[in-house]
Short mmCIF file of C-alpha atoms in Angstrom, two decimals:
data_model
loop_
_atom_site.label_atom_id
_atom_site.label_comp_id
_atom_site.label_asym_id
_atom_site.label_seq_id
_atom_site.Cartn_x
_atom_site.Cartn_y
_atom_site.Cartn_z
CA MET Q 1 89.18 108.68 80.09
CA ALA Q 2 86.32 106.52 78.87
CA THR Q 3 82.69 107.51 79.31
CA GLN Q 4 81.35 105.73 82.38
CA GLU Q 5 77.89 104.43 83.06
CA ARG Q 6 75.96 106.50 85.61
CA LEU Q 7 73.85 103.82 87.30
CA ALA Q 8 73.97 104.94 90.95
CA ALA Q 9 75.25 107.93 92.86
CA ILE Q 10 76.15 108.89 96.41
CA ALA Q 11 73.64 111.58 97.27
CA GLY Q 12 74.14 112.27 100.97
CA ILE Q 13 76.87 111.81 103.58
CA HIS Q 14 77.50 112.43 107.26
CA GLU Q 15 80.43 111.77 109.55
CA TYR Q 16 79.76 111.72 113.28
CA PRO Q 17 81.96 114.55 114.56
CA LEU Q 18 83.15 113.13 117.90
CA ARG Q 19 85.93 110.58 118.31
CA VAL Q 20 85.37 110.35 122.07
CA ALA Q 21 81.66 110.07 122.78
CA PRO Q 22 80.99 108.81 126.32
CA GLY Q 23 77.36 108.09 127.10
CA VAL Q 24 76.42 107.67 123.44
CA SER Q 25 75.59 104.24 122.04
CA ALA Q 26 76.73 102.82 118.72
CA MET Q 27 73.09 102.73 117.60
CA GLN Q 28 72.63 106.40 118.42
CA ILE Q 29 75.68 107.23 116.30
CA LYS Q 30 74.29 105.19 113.40
CA VAL Q 31 70.78 106.66 113.54
CA GLU Q 32 71.96 110.25 113.91
CA SER Q 33 74.32 109.73 110.98
CA ILE Q 34 71.60 108.27 108.73
CA ARG Q 35 69.26 111.13 109.62
CA ALA Q 36 71.91 113.71 108.79
CA ALA Q 37 72.94 111.96 105.55
CA LEU Q 38 69.33 111.87 104.37
CA GLU Q 39 69.02 115.56 105.20
CA ASP Q 40 72.23 116.23 103.26
CA ALA Q 41 70.64 114.54 100.25
CA GLY Q 42 67.29 116.27 100.68
CA LEU Q 43 65.53 112.93 101.25
CA SER Q 44 63.39 111.49 104.04
CA TRP Q 45 63.10 108.22 105.97
CA SER Q 46 60.13 107.19 103.85
CA ASP Q 47 62.31 107.28 100.72
CA VAL Q 48 64.63 104.52 102.00
CA ASP Q 49 64.06 101.09 100.45
CA GLY Q 50 67.56 99.62 100.65
CA LEU Q 51 69.27 98.81 103.97
CA TYR Q 52 72.96 97.88 104.12
CA ASP Q 53 74.36 97.07 107.56
CA CYS Q 54 77.49 95.24 108.72
CA ASP Q 55 75.78 93.78 111.77
CA GLU Q 56 78.85 95.00 113.61
CA GLY Q 57 77.33 95.68 116.98
CA GLU Q 58 74.46 96.90 119.07
CA GLY Q 59 71.09 96.51 117.41
CA GLY Q 60 72.66 96.01 114.00
CA GLY Q 61 71.84 93.66 111.18
CA GLY Q 62 68.96 93.73 108.78
CA LEU Q 63 66.14 92.81 111.15
CA GLY Q 64 67.29 94.95 114.05
CA MET Q 65 68.04 98.04 112.01
CA ALA Q 66 64.84 97.91 109.97
CA ALA Q 67 62.72 97.64 113.11
CA TYR Q 68 64.63 100.36 114.94
CA LEU Q 69 64.40 102.76 112.01
CA GLY Q 70 60.78 101.89 111.27
CA ILE Q 71 61.45 101.24 107.58
CA LYS Q 72 60.47 98.34 105.32
CA PRO Q 73 63.33 97.84 102.84
CA THR Q 74 62.96 95.78 99.70
CA VAL Q 75 66.70 94.99 99.84
CA THR Q 76 68.67 94.06 102.95
CA ASP Q 77 72.41 93.35 102.83
CA THR Q 78 74.51 92.42 105.88
CA THR Q 79 77.83 91.63 104.20
CA GLN Q 80 80.59 91.61 106.82
CA VAL Q 81 84.19 91.34 105.59
CA GLY Q 82 85.85 93.62 108.11
CA GLY Q 83 86.96 97.18 107.38
CA SER Q 84 86.21 97.00 103.65
CA ALA Q 85 82.61 95.86 104.18
CA PHE Q 86 81.37 99.34 103.25
CA GLU Q 87 83.12 99.18 99.88
CA PHE Q 88 81.59 95.74 99.29
CA GLN Q 89 78.15 97.06 100.25
CA THR Q 90 78.57 100.10 98.00
CA ALA Q 91 79.25 97.71 95.14
CA HIS Q 92 76.17 95.70 96.06
CA ALA Q 93 74.01 98.82 96.29
CA LEU Q 94 75.14 99.83 92.81
CA ARG Q 95 74.12 96.44 91.44
CA ASP Q 96 70.83 96.39 93.35
CA ILE Q 97 69.86 99.88 92.21
CA ALA Q 98 70.92 99.21 88.62
CA GLY Q 99 68.84 96.04 88.72
CA GLY Q 100 65.75 97.91 89.91
CA ALA Q 101 65.58 96.27 93.35
CA CYS Q 102 65.70 99.58 95.24
CA ASN Q 103 66.13 103.32 94.67
CA VAL Q 104 67.45 104.81 97.92
CA ALA Q 105 69.99 102.81 99.92
CA VAL Q 106 71.58 103.70 103.26
CA LEU Q 107 74.88 102.44 104.67
CA SER Q 108 75.83 103.25 108.24
CA TYR Q 109 78.39 102.56 110.93
CA GLY Q 110 78.61 103.30 114.63
CA SER Q 111 81.23 102.28 117.16
CA THR Q 112 82.27 103.14 120.70
CA SER Q 113 85.61 101.30 120.59
CA HIS Q 114 87.46 103.96 122.56
CA SER Q 115 84.82 104.36 125.25
CA ASP Q 116 84.59 100.58 125.55
CA ARG Q 117 88.40 100.36 125.88
CA ARG Q 118 88.64 97.71 123.20
CA ALA Q 119 92.17 96.36 122.77
CA ILE Q 120 91.88 96.12 119.00
CA GLY Q 121 95.54 95.82 118.03
CA THR Q 122 96.51 93.42 120.78
CA GLY Q 123 93.12 91.81 121.15
CA GLY Q 124 92.04 88.59 119.52
CA MET Q 125 95.21 86.88 120.67
CA THR Q 126 95.60 83.34 119.52
CA GLY Q 127 96.88 80.70 121.85
CA GLN Q 128 93.64 80.84 123.82
CA GLY Q 129 90.67 78.50 123.87
CA ARG Q 130 90.16 75.36 121.85
CA ALA Q 131 92.16 74.57 118.73
CA ASN Q 132 90.43 75.11 115.39
CA TRP Q 133 91.23 74.85 111.70
CA GLN Q 134 91.81 78.59 111.31
CA GLY Q 135 94.45 78.99 113.98
CA ASN Q 136 96.24 75.67 114.08
CA MET Q 137 99.45 77.10 112.61
CA GLU Q 138 99.42 80.23 114.81
CA ASP Q 139 97.80 79.41 118.13
CA PRO Q 140 100.97 77.94 119.64
CA TYR Q 141 102.76 81.26 119.10
CA GLY Q 142 100.13 83.74 120.35
CA LEU Q 143 99.99 85.91 117.22
CA THR Q 144 98.20 89.25 117.79
CA LEU Q 145 96.54 91.41 115.16
CA ILE Q 146 99.29 94.03 115.12
CA SER Q 147 102.06 91.43 114.93
CA GLY Q 148 100.55 90.17 111.66
CA TYR Q 149 100.98 93.64 110.16
CA ALA Q 150 104.49 93.92 111.61
CA MET Q 151 105.35 90.62 109.92
CA VAL Q 152 104.28 92.03 106.54
CA LYS Q 153 106.31 95.20 107.02
CA MET Q 154 109.36 93.17 107.97
CA ARG Q 155 108.93 91.00 104.90
CA HIS Q 156 108.52 94.04 102.62
CA MET Q 157 111.72 95.56 103.97
CA HIS Q 158 113.56 92.27 103.50
CA GLU Q 159 112.17 91.49 100.06
CA TYR Q 160 112.51 94.93 98.46
CA GLY Q 161 114.97 96.79 100.66
CA THR Q 162 112.25 99.31 101.53
CA PRO Q 163 113.64 101.90 103.96
CA GLU Q 164 111.78 102.68 107.17
CA GLU Q 165 111.63 106.30 106.03
CA ALA Q 166 109.19 105.35 103.26
CA PHE Q 167 106.61 104.03 105.71
CA ALA Q 168 107.20 107.00 108.01
CA GLU Q 169 106.47 109.39 105.12
CA LEU Q 170 102.92 108.02 104.94
CA SER Q 171 102.37 108.95 108.59
CA VAL Q 172 103.87 112.41 108.00
CA VAL Q 173 101.63 113.20 105.03
CA THR Q 174 98.53 111.91 106.77
CA ARG Q 175 99.23 114.01 109.87
CA ALA Q 176 99.76 117.10 107.73
CA HIS Q 177 96.26 116.66 106.32
CA ALA Q 178 94.83 115.93 109.77
CA MET Q 179 96.12 119.24 111.10
CA ARG Q 180 93.92 121.02 108.53
CA ASN Q 181 90.83 119.10 109.71
CA PRO Q 182 89.35 120.59 112.92
CA GLU Q 183 87.55 117.34 113.77
CA ALA Q 184 90.81 115.40 113.47
CA VAL Q 185 92.64 117.93 115.64
CA LYS Q 186 89.93 117.65 118.29
CA ALA Q 187 90.19 113.87 118.05
CA MET Q 188 93.91 113.95 118.79
CA VAL Q 189 93.33 116.30 121.74
CA ASP Q 190 90.46 114.20 123.13
CA LEU Q 191 92.45 110.99 122.71
CA GLU Q 192 95.37 112.64 124.53
CA PHE Q 193 97.91 112.35 121.75
CA GLY Q 194 99.80 115.12 123.53
CA ALA Q 195 100.80 112.71 126.27
CA VAL Q 196 103.05 110.97 123.75
CA HIS Q 197 103.71 113.58 121.06
CA PRO Q 198 102.44 117.15 120.54
CA VAL Q 199 99.28 117.56 118.48
CA SER Q 200 101.11 118.98 115.48
CA GLU Q 201 102.62 118.04 112.18
CA ILE Q 202 105.31 115.39 112.51
CA THR Q 203 108.59 114.55 110.80
CA ILE Q 204 110.09 111.30 109.60
CA ASP Q 205 112.42 111.40 112.61
CA ASP Q 206 109.42 111.78 114.92
CA VAL Q 207 107.92 108.60 113.49
CA LEU Q 208 111.12 106.58 113.64
CA GLU Q 209 111.92 107.79 117.15
CA SER Q 210 108.48 106.89 118.49
CA ARG Q 211 108.48 103.68 120.47
CA VAL Q 212 108.26 100.31 118.75
CA ILE Q 213 104.87 98.66 119.28
CA ALA Q 214 105.48 95.48 117.27
CA ASP Q 215 108.86 95.33 115.61
CA PRO Q 216 109.26 97.05 113.14
CA LEU Q 217 106.05 99.08 113.55
CA HIS Q 218 106.42 102.32 115.52
CA LEU Q 219 103.68 104.04 117.50
CA LEU Q 220 103.18 106.78 114.90
CA GLU Q 221 102.62 104.13 112.21
CA CYS Q 222 99.61 102.73 114.08
CA CYS Q 223 96.01 103.92 113.86
CA MET Q 224 94.21 105.52 116.76
CA VAL Q 225 91.37 103.72 118.53
CA SER Q 226 88.39 106.07 118.58
CA ASP Q 227 84.63 106.22 118.80
CA GLY Q 228 82.77 107.36 115.71
CA GLY Q 229 80.67 106.49 112.73
CA GLY Q 230 78.80 107.86 109.79
CA ALA Q 231 76.40 107.13 106.96
CA LEU Q 232 75.95 107.58 103.25
CA VAL Q 233 72.96 107.47 100.92
CA ILE Q 234 73.15 105.88 97.46
CA VAL Q 235 70.41 106.58 94.92
CA SER Q 236 69.26 105.77 91.41
CA PRO Q 237 69.83 108.22 88.53
CA GLU Q 238 66.14 109.17 88.66
CA VAL Q 239 66.35 110.14 92.34
CA ALA Q 240 69.71 111.87 91.75
CA GLN Q 241 68.01 114.41 89.49
CA ASP Q 242 66.31 116.07 92.47
CA ILE Q 243 68.79 115.75 95.36
CA ALA Q 244 70.11 118.71 97.32
CA LYS Q 245 73.78 118.50 96.27
CA PRO Q 246 75.64 117.38 93.15
CA PRO Q 247 75.69 113.58 92.91
CA VAL Q 248 78.95 111.64 93.09
CA TRP Q 249 78.74 108.69 90.73
CA ILE Q 250 79.89 105.15 91.47
CA ILE Q 251 81.59 104.16 88.23
CA GLY Q 252 83.67 101.13 89.19
CA THR Q 253 83.70 98.47 91.89
CA GLY Q 254 85.87 95.49 92.73
CA GLU Q 255 85.80 92.90 95.52
CA ALA Q 256 88.37 90.27 96.51
CA THR Q 257 89.61 88.11 99.36
CA LYS Q 258 93.07 86.79 100.16
CA TYR Q 259 94.47 84.34 102.71
CA ARG Q 260 97.67 82.59 103.67
CA GLU Q 261 98.93 80.01 101.21
CA ASN Q 262 102.04 77.90 101.17
CA GLY Q 263 104.52 79.87 99.10
CA GLY Q 264 102.20 82.88 98.97
CA ASP Q 265 103.40 86.50 99.04
CA ILE Q 266 102.16 88.23 102.19
CA THR Q 267 103.22 91.64 100.85
CA THR Q 268 100.57 91.43 98.12
CA THR Q 269 97.05 92.33 99.26
CA ALA Q 270 93.58 91.51 97.97
CA GLY Q 271 93.69 94.93 96.29
CA ALA Q 272 95.83 93.44 93.54
CA GLN Q 273 92.71 91.55 92.49
CA SER Q 274 89.93 94.04 93.32
CA ALA Q 275 91.54 97.17 91.85
CA PRO Q 276 91.89 96.00 88.22
CA ILE Q 277 88.24 94.96 88.28
CA ALA Q 278 87.12 98.38 89.56
CA PHE Q 279 89.39 100.39 87.25
CA GLY Q 280 88.35 98.22 84.33
CA GLN Q 281 84.66 98.81 84.97
CA ALA Q 282 85.29 102.54 85.37
CA GLY Q 283 87.42 102.72 82.24
CA VAL Q 284 90.23 104.57 84.03
CA THR Q 285 93.78 103.88 85.14
CA ALA Q 286 95.55 104.63 88.40
CA ASP Q 287 97.38 107.50 86.66
CA GLU Q 288 94.07 109.34 86.23
CA ILE Q 289 93.06 109.22 89.90
CA ASP Q 290 93.16 112.51 91.83
CA ILE Q 291 92.21 111.30 95.31
CA ALA Q 292 93.35 108.03 96.87
CA MET Q 293 91.55 107.25 100.10
CA ILE Q 294 93.35 104.08 101.17
CA TYR Q 295 92.87 102.12 104.37
CA ASP Q 296 95.52 103.04 106.94
CA SER Q 297 95.19 100.78 109.94
CA PHE Q 298 99.00 100.79 109.87
CA SER Q 299 101.54 102.36 107.54
CA ILE Q 300 102.26 98.99 105.94
CA THR Q 301 98.58 98.60 105.00
CA THR Q 302 98.66 101.82 103.00
CA ALA Q 303 102.06 101.11 101.46
CA THR Q 304 101.13 97.69 100.09
CA CYS Q 305 97.73 98.87 98.87
CA ILE Q 306 99.27 101.85 97.03
CA GLU Q 307 101.45 99.38 95.17
CA ASP Q 308 98.69 96.86 94.53
CA LEU Q 309 96.31 99.50 93.18
CA GLY Q 310 98.90 100.32 90.53
CA PHE Q 311 100.08 103.74 91.65
CA CYS Q 312 103.60 102.34 91.62
CA GLY Q 313 105.22 98.96 91.04
CA LYS Q 314 105.62 96.28 93.69
CA GLY Q 315 108.47 97.20 95.99
CA GLU Q 316 108.66 100.78 94.63
CA ILE Q 317 106.84 102.56 97.46
CA GLY Q 318 110.13 103.93 98.81
CA ASP Q 319 110.84 105.98 95.70
CA PHE Q 320 107.18 106.79 95.05
CA VAL Q 321 106.45 108.64 98.30
CA GLN Q 322 109.55 110.83 98.42
CA GLY Q 323 109.32 114.60 98.60
CA GLY Q 324 105.82 114.80 100.01
CA ARG Q 325 104.29 113.85 96.65
CA LEU Q 326 101.11 112.55 98.31
CA ARG Q 327 100.28 115.90 99.97
CA PHE Q 328 97.18 117.82 98.87
CA ASP Q 329 99.28 120.84 97.83
CA ASN Q 330 101.68 118.84 95.66
CA PRO Q 331 100.73 119.03 91.97
CA LEU Q 332 101.51 115.34 91.47
CA ARG Q 333 98.68 112.82 91.81
CA PRO Q 334 97.21 111.07 93.65
CA THR Q 335 96.68 112.84 96.96
CA LEU Q 336 96.42 110.52 99.95
CA ASN Q 337 93.93 110.40 102.84
CA THR Q 338 93.05 114.07 103.02
CA ASP Q 339 90.87 113.77 106.13
CA GLY Q 340 93.80 112.62 108.28
CA GLY Q 341 93.09 108.93 107.93
CA GLY Q 342 92.97 106.27 110.57
CA LEU Q 343 96.40 107.34 111.74
CA SER Q 344 95.35 110.84 112.78
CA SER Q 345 91.59 111.39 112.37
CA ASN Q 346 89.53 108.37 113.41
CA HIS Q 347 89.57 104.60 113.46
CA PRO Q 348 86.66 103.12 115.41
CA GLY Q 349 87.59 99.60 114.29
CA MET Q 350 86.27 99.48 110.69
CA ARG Q 351 87.29 102.48 108.61
CA GLY Q 352 86.03 101.72 105.13
CA LEU Q 353 83.03 104.04 105.36
CA PHE Q 354 85.19 107.10 106.08
CA LEU Q 355 87.18 106.52 102.89
CA LEU Q 356 83.96 106.95 100.92
CA LEU Q 357 82.86 110.00 102.90
CA GLU Q 358 86.10 111.92 102.30
CA SER Q 359 86.14 110.89 98.64
CA VAL Q 360 82.70 112.45 98.27
CA ARG Q 361 83.79 115.61 100.08
CA GLN Q 362 86.74 115.97 97.72
CA LEU Q 363 84.60 115.54 94.61
CA ARG Q 364 82.08 118.04 95.97
CA GLY Q 365 84.83 120.53 96.82
CA GLU Q 366 84.16 120.31 100.57
CA SER Q 367 87.39 118.86 101.98
CA THR Q 368 89.56 120.67 104.52
CA SER Q 369 92.54 119.73 102.32
CA GLN Q 370 90.80 120.31 99.03
CA VAL Q 371 92.56 119.25 95.84
CA GLU Q 372 91.79 121.75 93.10
CA GLY Q 373 89.91 120.23 90.18
CA ALA Q 374 89.55 116.79 91.74
CA SER Q 375 87.29 114.74 89.48
CA LEU Q 376 88.17 111.09 90.16
CA ALA Q 377 88.64 109.33 93.48
CA VAL Q 378 89.29 105.80 94.60
CA ALA Q 379 88.25 104.49 98.02
CA HIS Q 380 90.02 101.26 98.85
CA GLY Q 381 89.20 99.31 101.98
CA ASN Q 382 91.14 96.48 103.58
CA GLY Q 383 89.40 94.21 106.07
CA GLY Q 384 90.57 91.33 108.22
CA THR Q 385 94.29 90.97 108.91
CA LEU Q 386 97.03 91.88 106.47
CA GLY Q 387 99.32 88.91 106.00
CA GLY Q 388 96.42 86.61 106.80
CA SER Q 389 92.80 86.30 105.76
CA HIS Q 390 91.63 89.67 104.52
CA SER Q 391 89.40 91.43 102.02
CA GLY Q 392 89.90 94.22 99.52
CA GLY Q 393 87.14 96.48 98.26
CA THR Q 394 87.80 99.11 95.59
CA ILE Q 395 85.33 101.85 94.61
CA VAL Q 396 85.99 104.41 91.85
CA LEU Q 397 83.98 107.62 92.11
CA ALA Q 398 83.46 110.52 89.69
CA ARG Q 399 81.96 113.95 90.18
CA ASP Q 400 78.87 114.90 88.20
#
């Protein structure tokens, strides 16, 4: 492994513990999370001079958040590219801190998707309203968000002969990790998972016997819709010298976008472009990664991203995941989504921030499914719609 530059570090984190939070606003989740993340780092509100916000909801954006928090940042970034926006903003914070524009940056997220009863997977249906350039090839058919992911899974199975069991294995491993995470277990109870399937570990047969939501995606291959949020604090090397916990260094970043093209391959994600950039900057390869926190809106999202990040070849996910090799207690690497992921821990609509939070916990030795000796992690977000316009953000992290 090459020696990496240490130009910025994650110093503090917080994940809002509740996945069902009636009576709490998205802004309250964000502010409480920032406060707790600053406390985790041993810093105060007055230290913050970089504000990164997705402008995803109530009171968000640069102007609203700065005024609400009572801070006067010298850098404000409102990049919004869907679920990977937090990986993009982490990359931007690294560059801004390295360039001397700020020293203490905060990223936050808050959502009440469950309490608001947002129909995320079936919402945003096309075939409604006025025609526009983005939907002219889909509007007549009423494509939903989830059906776009189902289309990619169907194509992957057709193109590579990928068995359904391979996708189901991703759900099984993720649930096994979730059952070790008390907050994830509470989430499944509060979201009434027991009405469909017991709150317990699951088998491949359980996944394949769960009802089809959008052929060929089964219920247990689909993320939950929860409330939630969190925050993280990114600091300069000078600030990192005096923080409360060991810093986790940002050593590689990559950003990319992808969209439908005539003759394009919908089973290849933007990660195929962003990951080599991030690994190249970090001076590491996929084989060296201990922890892979990969976006899991649906099983197909994770499967294609695992391939595109280089953990296995294109179309090889079926062989790669066999035998529980992605579990935390398997000596093979990497270990996948040790917090329980979007499938079994939380998915308030944009999950990229939680990938970073669990990566930091692993590298600090604080995970509920701790991988012994974990020293390198990758957090890879996917935003937008797989099979359509989407983004890929890759962040490589190293412990101090």
